[in-house]
N, C-alpha and C. Protein backbone atom coordinates (compact mmCIF):
# COMPACT_ATOMS: atom_id res chain seq x y z
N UNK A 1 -36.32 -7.52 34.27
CA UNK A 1 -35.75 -8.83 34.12
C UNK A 1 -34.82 -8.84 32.90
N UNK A 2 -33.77 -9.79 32.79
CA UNK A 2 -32.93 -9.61 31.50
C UNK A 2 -33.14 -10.67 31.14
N UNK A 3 -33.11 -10.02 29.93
CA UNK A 3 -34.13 -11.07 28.12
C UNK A 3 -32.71 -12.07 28.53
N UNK A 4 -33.12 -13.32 27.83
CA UNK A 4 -32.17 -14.69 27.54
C UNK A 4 -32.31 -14.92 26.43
N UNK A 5 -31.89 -13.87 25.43
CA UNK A 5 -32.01 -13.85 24.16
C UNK A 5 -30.64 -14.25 23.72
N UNK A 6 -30.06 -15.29 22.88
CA UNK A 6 -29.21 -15.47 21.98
C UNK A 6 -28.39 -14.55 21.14
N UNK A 7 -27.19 -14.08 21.72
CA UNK A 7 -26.57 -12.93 21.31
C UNK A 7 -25.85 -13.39 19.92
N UNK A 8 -25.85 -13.02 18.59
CA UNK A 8 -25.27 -13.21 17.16
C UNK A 8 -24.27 -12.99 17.27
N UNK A 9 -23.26 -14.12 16.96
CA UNK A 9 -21.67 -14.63 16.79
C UNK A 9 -21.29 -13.26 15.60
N UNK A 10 -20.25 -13.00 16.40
CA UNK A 10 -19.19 -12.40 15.66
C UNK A 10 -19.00 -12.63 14.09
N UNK A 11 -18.99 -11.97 13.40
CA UNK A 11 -18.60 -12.63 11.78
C UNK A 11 -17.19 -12.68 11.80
N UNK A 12 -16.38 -14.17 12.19
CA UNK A 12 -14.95 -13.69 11.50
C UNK A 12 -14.40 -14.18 10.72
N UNK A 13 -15.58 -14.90 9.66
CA UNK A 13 -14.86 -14.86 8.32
C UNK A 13 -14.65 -12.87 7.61
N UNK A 14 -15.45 -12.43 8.07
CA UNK A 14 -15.55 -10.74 7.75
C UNK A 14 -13.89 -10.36 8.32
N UNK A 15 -13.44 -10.80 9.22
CA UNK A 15 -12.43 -10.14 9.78
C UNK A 15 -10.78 -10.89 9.33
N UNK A 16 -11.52 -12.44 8.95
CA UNK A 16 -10.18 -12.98 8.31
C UNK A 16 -10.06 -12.47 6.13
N UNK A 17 -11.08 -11.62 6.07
CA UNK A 17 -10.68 -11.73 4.33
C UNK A 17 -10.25 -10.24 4.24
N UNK A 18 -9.63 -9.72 5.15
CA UNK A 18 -8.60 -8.91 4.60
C UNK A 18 -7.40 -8.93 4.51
N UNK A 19 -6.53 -8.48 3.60
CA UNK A 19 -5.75 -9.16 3.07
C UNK A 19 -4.67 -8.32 3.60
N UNK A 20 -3.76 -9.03 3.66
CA UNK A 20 -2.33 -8.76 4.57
C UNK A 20 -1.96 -7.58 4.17
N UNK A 21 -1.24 -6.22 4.79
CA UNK A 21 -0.68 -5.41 4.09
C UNK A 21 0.62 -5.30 3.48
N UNK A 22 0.54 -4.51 2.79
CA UNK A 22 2.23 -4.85 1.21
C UNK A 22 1.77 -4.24 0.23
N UNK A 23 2.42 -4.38 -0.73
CA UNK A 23 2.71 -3.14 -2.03
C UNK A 23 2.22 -4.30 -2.87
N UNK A 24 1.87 -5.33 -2.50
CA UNK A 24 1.94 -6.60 -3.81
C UNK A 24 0.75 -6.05 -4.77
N UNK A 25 -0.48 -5.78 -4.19
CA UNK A 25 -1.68 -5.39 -4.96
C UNK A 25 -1.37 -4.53 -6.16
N UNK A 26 -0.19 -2.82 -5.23
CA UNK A 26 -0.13 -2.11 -6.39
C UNK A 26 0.90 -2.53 -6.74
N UNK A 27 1.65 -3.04 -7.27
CA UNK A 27 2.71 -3.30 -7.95
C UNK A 27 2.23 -4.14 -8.94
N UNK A 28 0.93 -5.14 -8.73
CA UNK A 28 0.33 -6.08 -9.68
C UNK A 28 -0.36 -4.99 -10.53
N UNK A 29 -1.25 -3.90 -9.84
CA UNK A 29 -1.68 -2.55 -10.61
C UNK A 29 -0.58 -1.96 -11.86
N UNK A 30 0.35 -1.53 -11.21
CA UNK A 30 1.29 -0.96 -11.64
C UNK A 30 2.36 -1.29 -12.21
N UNK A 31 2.29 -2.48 -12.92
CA UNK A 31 3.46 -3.09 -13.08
C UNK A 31 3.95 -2.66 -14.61
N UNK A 32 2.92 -2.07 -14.91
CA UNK A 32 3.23 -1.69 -17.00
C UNK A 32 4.04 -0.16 -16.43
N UNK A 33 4.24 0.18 -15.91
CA UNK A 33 4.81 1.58 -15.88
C UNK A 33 6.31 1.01 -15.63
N UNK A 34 7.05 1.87 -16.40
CA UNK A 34 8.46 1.93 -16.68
C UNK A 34 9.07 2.95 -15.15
N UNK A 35 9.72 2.98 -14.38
CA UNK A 35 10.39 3.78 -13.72
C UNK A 35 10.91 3.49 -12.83
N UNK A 36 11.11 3.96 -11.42
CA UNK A 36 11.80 3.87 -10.36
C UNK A 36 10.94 3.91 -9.03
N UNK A 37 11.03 2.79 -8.42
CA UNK A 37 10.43 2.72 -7.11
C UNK A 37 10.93 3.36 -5.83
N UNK A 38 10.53 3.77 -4.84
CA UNK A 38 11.19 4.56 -4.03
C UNK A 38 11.36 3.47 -2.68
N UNK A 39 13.15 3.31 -2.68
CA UNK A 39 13.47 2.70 -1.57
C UNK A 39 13.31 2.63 -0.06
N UNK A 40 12.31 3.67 0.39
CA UNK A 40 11.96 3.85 1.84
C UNK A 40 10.67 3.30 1.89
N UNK A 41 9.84 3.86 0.93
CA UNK A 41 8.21 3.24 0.71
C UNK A 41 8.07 1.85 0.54
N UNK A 42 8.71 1.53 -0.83
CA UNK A 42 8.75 0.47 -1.34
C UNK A 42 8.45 0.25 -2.26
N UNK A 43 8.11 -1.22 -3.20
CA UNK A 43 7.76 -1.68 -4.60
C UNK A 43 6.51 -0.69 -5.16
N UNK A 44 5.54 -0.33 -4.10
CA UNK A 44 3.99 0.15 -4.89
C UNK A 44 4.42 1.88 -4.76
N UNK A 45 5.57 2.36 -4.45
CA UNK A 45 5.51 4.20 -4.99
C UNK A 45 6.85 4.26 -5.91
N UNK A 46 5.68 5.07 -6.70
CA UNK A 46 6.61 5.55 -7.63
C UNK A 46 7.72 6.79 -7.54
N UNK A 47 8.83 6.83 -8.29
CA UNK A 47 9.69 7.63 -8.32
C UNK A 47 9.49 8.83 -9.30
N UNK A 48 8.95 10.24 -8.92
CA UNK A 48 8.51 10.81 -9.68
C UNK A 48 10.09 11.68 -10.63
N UNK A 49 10.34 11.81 -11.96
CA UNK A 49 11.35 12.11 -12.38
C UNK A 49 11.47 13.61 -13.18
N UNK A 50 12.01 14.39 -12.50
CA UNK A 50 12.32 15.60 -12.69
C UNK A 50 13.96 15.73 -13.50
N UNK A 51 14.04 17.42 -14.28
CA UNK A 51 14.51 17.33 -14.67
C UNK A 51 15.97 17.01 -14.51
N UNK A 52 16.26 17.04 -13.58
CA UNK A 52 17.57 17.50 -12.28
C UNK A 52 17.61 15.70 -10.97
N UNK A 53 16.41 15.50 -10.70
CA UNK A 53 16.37 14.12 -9.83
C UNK A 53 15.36 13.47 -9.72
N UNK A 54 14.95 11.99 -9.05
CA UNK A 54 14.28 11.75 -8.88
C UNK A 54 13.63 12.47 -7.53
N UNK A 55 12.03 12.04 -6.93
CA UNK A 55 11.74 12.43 -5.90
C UNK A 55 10.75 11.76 -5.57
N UNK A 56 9.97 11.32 -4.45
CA UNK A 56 9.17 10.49 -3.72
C UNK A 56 8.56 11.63 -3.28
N UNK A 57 7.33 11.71 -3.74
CA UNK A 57 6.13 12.23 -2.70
C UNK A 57 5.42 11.88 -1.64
N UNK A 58 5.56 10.80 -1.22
CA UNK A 58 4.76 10.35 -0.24
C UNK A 58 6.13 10.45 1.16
N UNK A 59 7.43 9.97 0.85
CA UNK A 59 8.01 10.37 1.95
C UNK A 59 9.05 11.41 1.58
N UNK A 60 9.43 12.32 0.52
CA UNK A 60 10.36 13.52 0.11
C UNK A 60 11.77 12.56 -0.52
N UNK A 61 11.95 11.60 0.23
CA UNK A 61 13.23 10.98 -0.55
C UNK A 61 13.55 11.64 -1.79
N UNK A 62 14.88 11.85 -2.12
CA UNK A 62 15.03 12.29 -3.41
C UNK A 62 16.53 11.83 -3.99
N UNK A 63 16.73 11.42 -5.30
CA UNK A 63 18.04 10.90 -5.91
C UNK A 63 18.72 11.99 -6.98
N UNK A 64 19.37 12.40 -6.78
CA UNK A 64 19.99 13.62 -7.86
C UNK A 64 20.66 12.48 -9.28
N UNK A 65 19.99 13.24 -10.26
CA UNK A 65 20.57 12.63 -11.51
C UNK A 65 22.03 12.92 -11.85
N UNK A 66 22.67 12.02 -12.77
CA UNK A 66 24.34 12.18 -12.79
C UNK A 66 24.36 12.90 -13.55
């Protein structure tokens, strides 16, 4: 026979408190660092600076210094 047991509601306050995705978090992290953000990623990666250019690790982008 099948139980008529009261099946427990979904939690979706659990599913509404995550928070939208965007760079806003790290950029609020990161905001004391001096440098260059990388224009494909966006505001939260940094521009790592070599002696010769910049360069993005997460997508290779790279800016040659003048």
């Amino acid at each position: 026979m099948a139980d008529n047991k009261p099946q427990p509601a979904k939690n979706q306050a659990a599913s509404e408190s995550h928070a939208p995705k965007g760079a806003s978090k790290k950029v609020r992290e990161y905001k004391y660092k001096q440098g260059r953000s990388c224009p494909k990623c966006g505001p939260g990666v940094m521009l790592a600076e070599h002696k010769d250019r910049f360069s993005c690790g997460k997508c290779g982008y790279y800016e040659r210094k003048k």
